[in-house]
């Protein structure tokens, strides 16, 4: 199986019932970039004057290159949910790298970016600022510009990136993987090496990645299927201890599973303040 054709992130991550005030589009990368780039994305909105809206996200374990308000930045893995408030007419464009795939560009442990980020100019110098200033056209032009920029700086192959990608795909897609021990056995990799590998390449632990993927999917299911018992959803996702699921879900989402499902059913903002 070609690792570049296997998704290592999902379409989950937007919490609650999706707000109709914004549009989210996703675009695949060019085939020659797919080993490191998961996808490009574009969020657009157009609100009446004087009105604002917001969207709350539970981030993926990925680094993103983001153009927002004419500023191009590198966003590390977000540990917590965050809310983005928008008004007027605008858009945000991004390129999402596969988990572990940004280290060859950065040249140092990705953990330095976890929970934070940096201006793209800090990493790539004035050409990154020039790129940001030029990115004013339609989305197909934005994709072409970013891809040309990345090609010109494409790093040498790193076998650890492919290994991390295979492990992350396993965490995402294999429902029999419920513990990190399952990974160490399946991939014949010592636990200590696995932890070091993820700290350096992904910026978070494999346990964090597994939990984040399961909780993103749980939130999506409860938002779409309000009447399904949350305990049933938890069991399908490998949570057999209900108190453990409630604790993890509440810490990540800000509400208990039952309260979240009720809020989604009422189309209320699903995040406790």
C-alpha positions as a printed NumPy array, in Angstrom:
array([[  0.   ,   0.   ,   0.   ],
       [  1.376,   3.402,  -1.001],
       [  1.599,   5.548,   2.176],
       [  0.911,   8.663,   0.111],
       [ -2.568,   7.386,  -0.765],
       [ -3.616,   6.577,   2.811],
       [ -5.282,   9.365,   4.781],
       [ -3.657,  10.206,   8.088],
       [ -6.268,  12.758,   9.149],
       [-10.049,  12.827,   9.018],
       [-12.671,  15.362,   8.04 ],
       [-13.701,  15.613,  11.684],
       [-12.627,  18.425,  13.954],
       [-15.348,  21.082,  13.618],
       [-17.357,  20.822,  16.813],
       [-21.122,  20.982,  17.002],
       [-23.583,  21.368,  14.175],
       [-21.722,  23.133,  11.396],
       [-22.52 ,  26.83 ,  11.147],
       [-24.064,  27.76 ,   7.801],
       [-22.269,  31.117,   7.94 ],
       [-19.022,  29.68 ,   6.611],
       [-17.888,  27.297,   3.915],
       [-15.071,  24.763,   4.313],
       [-13.528,  23.256,   1.181],
       [-10.712,  20.709,   0.948],
       [ -8.376,  20.099,  -1.979],
       [ -5.972,  17.189,  -2.552],
       [ -2.285,  17.959,  -3.093],
       [ -0.453,  17.259,  -6.333],
       [  0.635,  13.606,  -6.439],
       [  4.325,  14.459,  -6.146],
       [  3.662,  16.276,  -2.842],
       [  1.273,  13.747,  -1.302],
       [  3.942,  11.96 ,   0.714],
       [  4.226,  14.997,   3.004],
       [  1.102,  17.083,   2.332],
       [ -2.306,  15.741,   3.388],
       [ -4.453,  18.426,   1.767],
       [ -5.114,  22.115,   1.222],
       [ -8.175,  23.787,   2.716],
       [-10.11 ,  27.023,   2.391],
       [-12.613,  28.591,   4.782],
       [-14.697,  31.496,   3.453],
       [-17.483,  33.585,   4.952],
       [-19.688,  36.58 ,   4.191],
       [-21.645,  38.08 ,   7.065],
       [-23.903,  41.138,   7.197],
       [-22.319,  44.284,   8.599],
       [-22.27 ,  44.343,  12.38 ],
       [-22.689,  40.594,  12.769],
       [-20.057,  38.103,  13.926],
       [-19.968,  34.33 ,  14.177],
       [-17.556,  31.713,  15.432],
       [-16.458,  28.139,  14.894],
       [-14.809,  25.866,  17.437],
       [-12.243,  23.304,  16.339],
       [-10.552,  20.302,  17.904],
       [ -7.248,  20.253,  15.975],
       [ -5.612,  17.316,  14.23 ],
       [ -2.061,  16.206,  15.124],
       [ -0.724,  18.143,  12.148],
       [  1.292,  21.2  ,  11.292],
       [ -0.476,  23.689,   9.008],
       [  0.809,  26.487,   6.83 ],
       [ -1.895,  29.154,   7.204],
       [ -2.629,  32.378,   5.316],
       [ -4.916,  34.568,   7.432],
       [ -5.315,  38.288,   6.927],
       [ -2.329,  38.434,   4.61 ],
       [ -0.04 ,  36.834,   7.201],
       [  1.533,  33.449,   6.438],
       [  2.341,  31.396,   9.505],
       [  3.292,  27.883,  10.515],
       [  0.84 ,  26.542,  13.104],
       [  1.983,  23.659,  15.277],
       [ -0.258,  20.94 ,  16.683],
       [ -2.989,  22.54 ,  18.783],
       [ -3.367,  20.781,  22.119],
       [ -6.734,  22.257,  23.031],
       [ -9.933,  23.184,  21.257],
       [ -9.992,  26.751,  20.043],
       [-12.63 ,  29.149,  18.8  ],
       [-12.151,  31.354,  15.728],
       [-14.398,  34.418,  15.513],
       [-15.048,  35.964,  12.125],
       [-16.995,  38.899,  10.74 ],
       [-17.575,  40.712,   7.471],
       [-16.188,  39.024,   4.364],
       [-13.04 ,  36.95 ,   4.55 ],
       [-11.182,  33.74 ,   4.021],
       [ -8.42 ,  31.631,   5.522],
       [ -6.334,  29.301,   3.379],
       [ -4.167,  26.495,   4.687],
       [ -1.971,  23.563,   3.774],
       [ -2.15 ,  20.636,   6.169],
       [  0.944,  18.447,   6.386],
       [  0.727,  14.792,   7.301],
       [  1.483,  14.017,  10.954],
       [  5.257,  13.873,  11.288],
       [  5.847,  15.229,   7.777],
       [  6.834,  18.782,   8.614],
       [ 10.073,  17.959,  10.415],
       [ 12.091,  17.677,   7.174],
       [ 11.1  ,  21.273,   6.378],
       [ 11.704,  22.516,   9.911],
       [ 14.97 ,  20.661,  10.447],
       [ 14.405,  20.287,  14.19 ],
       [ 11.875,  18.618,  16.536],
       [  8.303,  19.596,  15.728],
       [  7.538,  19.573,  19.447],
       [  8.97 ,  23.119,  19.535],
       [  5.849,  24.221,  17.631],
       [  3.299,  22.261,  19.675],
       [  0.66 ,  24.574,  21.064],
       [  2.179,  27.532,  19.23 ],
       [  3.66 ,  28.476,  15.886],
       [  5.872,  30.895,  14.016],
       [  5.765,  33.256,  11.079],
       [  6.658,  31.489,   7.862],
       [  9.235,  34.215,   7.289],
       [ 11.105,  33.058,  10.408],
       [ 11.591,  29.674,   8.792],
       [ 12.014,  30.531,   5.115],
       [ 13.066,  34.178,   5.177],
       [ 11.877,  37.001,   2.865],
       [ 10.6  ,  34.616,   0.139],
       [  7.844,  33.537,   2.542],
       [  6.786,  37.154,   3.073],
       [  6.78 ,  37.672,  -0.682],
       [  4.641,  34.564,  -1.111],
       [  2.114,  35.831,   1.436],
       [  1.872,  39.205,  -0.3  ],
       [  1.228,  37.547,  -3.653],
       [ -1.517,  35.173,  -2.481],
       [ -4.563,  37.244,  -3.394],
       [ -6.136,  35.242,  -6.219],
       [ -8.646,  32.378,  -6.418],
       [ -8.048,  29.141,  -4.578],
       [ -6.551,  27.267,  -7.524],
       [ -3.872,  29.94 ,  -7.743],
       [ -3.243,  29.745,  -3.983],
       [ -2.735,  25.99 ,  -4.233],
       [ -0.379,  26.369,  -7.205],
       [  1.655,  29.076,  -5.449],
       [  2.099,  27.113,  -2.232],
       [  2.939,  23.926,  -4.066],
       [  5.58 ,  25.67 ,  -6.189],
       [  7.039,  27.208,  -3.03 ],
       [  7.226,  23.812,  -1.311],
       [  8.697,  22.072,  -4.353],
       [ 11.539,  24.584,  -4.413],
       [ 12.302,  23.659,  -0.801],
       [ 11.459,  19.962,  -0.931],
       [ 13.558,  18.06 ,   1.621],
       [ 15.505,  14.854,   1.22 ],
       [ 13.548,  11.657,   1.964],
       [ 13.384,  10.694,   5.628],
       [ 12.426,   7.062,   6.307],
       [ 11.102,   8.001,   9.738],
       [  8.399,  10.14 ,   8.123],
       [  7.014,   7.091,   6.3  ],
       [  7.19 ,   5.003,   9.491],
       [  5.343,   7.632,  11.497],
       [  2.773,   7.878,   8.722],
       [  2.11 ,   4.143,   8.813],
       [  1.719,   4.197,  12.582],
       [ -0.6  ,   7.208,  12.517],
       [ -2.732,   5.573,   9.818],
       [ -3.013,   2.534,  12.074],
       [ -4.087,   4.709,  15.02 ],
       [ -6.695,   6.363,  12.835],
       [ -8.157,   3.476,  10.864],
       [ -7.72 ,   0.271,  12.894],
       [-10.441,  -0.058,  15.516],
       [ -8.567,  -2.938,  17.148],
       [ -5.867,  -0.445,  18.158],
       [ -7.031,   0.751,  21.552],
       [ -3.713,   1.13 ,  23.378],
       [ -0.198,   2.211,  22.544],
       [  0.948,  -1.312,  23.425],
       [ -0.974,  -2.518,  20.38 ],
       [  1.245,  -0.295,  18.231],
       [  4.526,  -1.408,  19.76 ],
       [  3.561,  -5.036,  19.164],
       [  2.224,  -4.545,  15.64 ],
       [  5.194,  -2.514,  14.445],
       [  7.823,  -4.291,  16.541],
       [  9.056,  -0.988,  17.916],
       [ 10.138,  -0.463,  21.546],
       [  7.902,   1.853,  23.537],
       [ 10.7  ,   4.277,  24.334],
       [ 11.667,   4.634,  20.674],
       [  8.036,   5.136,  19.697],
       [  7.64 ,   7.918,  22.244],
       [ 10.839,   9.643,  21.094],
       [  9.824,   9.309,  17.454],
       [  6.446,  10.936,  18.037],
       [  7.861,  13.696,  20.236],
       [ 10.356,  14.606,  17.522],
       [  8.234,  14.176,  14.4  ],
       [  4.61 ,  14.684,  15.47 ],
       [  5.011,  16.898,  18.508],
       [  2.635,  14.891,  20.702],
       [  2.567,  11.327,  22.037],
       [  0.994,   8.365,  20.226],
       [ -1.514,   8.07 ,  23.078],
       [ -2.537,  11.686,  22.501],
       [ -2.987,  11.044,  18.765],
       [ -5.12 ,   7.954,  19.371],
       [ -7.303,   9.752,  21.9  ],
       [ -7.701,  12.837,  19.703],
       [ -8.841,  10.824,  16.678],
       [-11.374,   8.873,  18.741],
       [-12.751,  11.982,  20.422],
       [-13.052,  13.866,  17.128],
       [-15.097,  11.014,  15.721],
       [-17.186,  10.714,  18.871],
       [-18.034,  14.422,  18.74 ],
       [-18.967,  14.162,  15.058],
       [-21.22 ,  11.169,  15.63 ],
       [-22.995,  12.746,  18.595],
       [-23.521,  15.949,  16.605],
       [-25.042,  14.067,  13.67 ],
       [-26.917,  11.347,  15.575],
       [-28.244,  13.143,  18.659],
       [-30.493,  10.294,  19.729],
       [-27.828,   7.585,  19.765],
       [-26.773,   6.557,  23.276],
       [-23.35 ,   8.069,  23.868],
       [-22.224,   4.861,  25.602],
       [-22.856,   2.978,  22.358],
       [-20.709,   5.455,  20.43 ],
       [-17.978,   5.173,  23.055],
       [-17.914,   1.373,  22.835],
       [-17.708,   1.436,  19.03 ],
       [-14.655,   3.676,  19.301],
       [-12.851,   1.416,  21.757],
       [-13.857,   3.08 ,  25.021],
       [-15.099,   0.257,  27.218],
       [-14.808,   2.225,  30.459],
       [-17.645,   4.761,  30.399],
       [-16.182,   6.94 ,  33.138],
       [-12.908,   7.086,  31.175],
       [-14.766,   8.217,  28.057],
       [-16.734,  10.869,  29.951],
       [-13.529,  12.204,  31.486],
       [-11.64 ,  12.346,  28.172],
       [-14.581,  13.776,  26.227],
       [-15.335,  16.474,  28.791],
       [-11.68 ,  17.527,  29.009],
       [-11.391,  17.836,  25.212],
       [-14.837,  19.196,  24.287],
       [-15.762,  21.159,  27.412],
       [-19.067,  19.376,  27.989],
       [-20.153,  15.866,  28.915],
       [-21.191,  13.636,  25.978],
       [-24.859,  13.883,  26.957],
       [-24.785,  17.676,  27.298],
       [-22.928,  18.008,  23.993],
       [-25.483,  15.855,  22.152],
       [-28.361,  17.896,  23.626],
       [-26.705,  21.171,  22.616],
       [-26.185,  19.905,  19.063],
       [-29.804,  18.752,  18.921],
       [-30.904,  22.28 ,  19.876],
       [-28.333,  23.749,  17.444],
       [-26.814,  25.714,  20.291],
       [-23.164,  26.6  ,  20.588],
       [-21.841,  23.281,  21.866],
       [-18.963,  24.607,  23.922],
       [-19.271,  25.507,  27.567],
       [-17.782,  28.904,  28.431]])
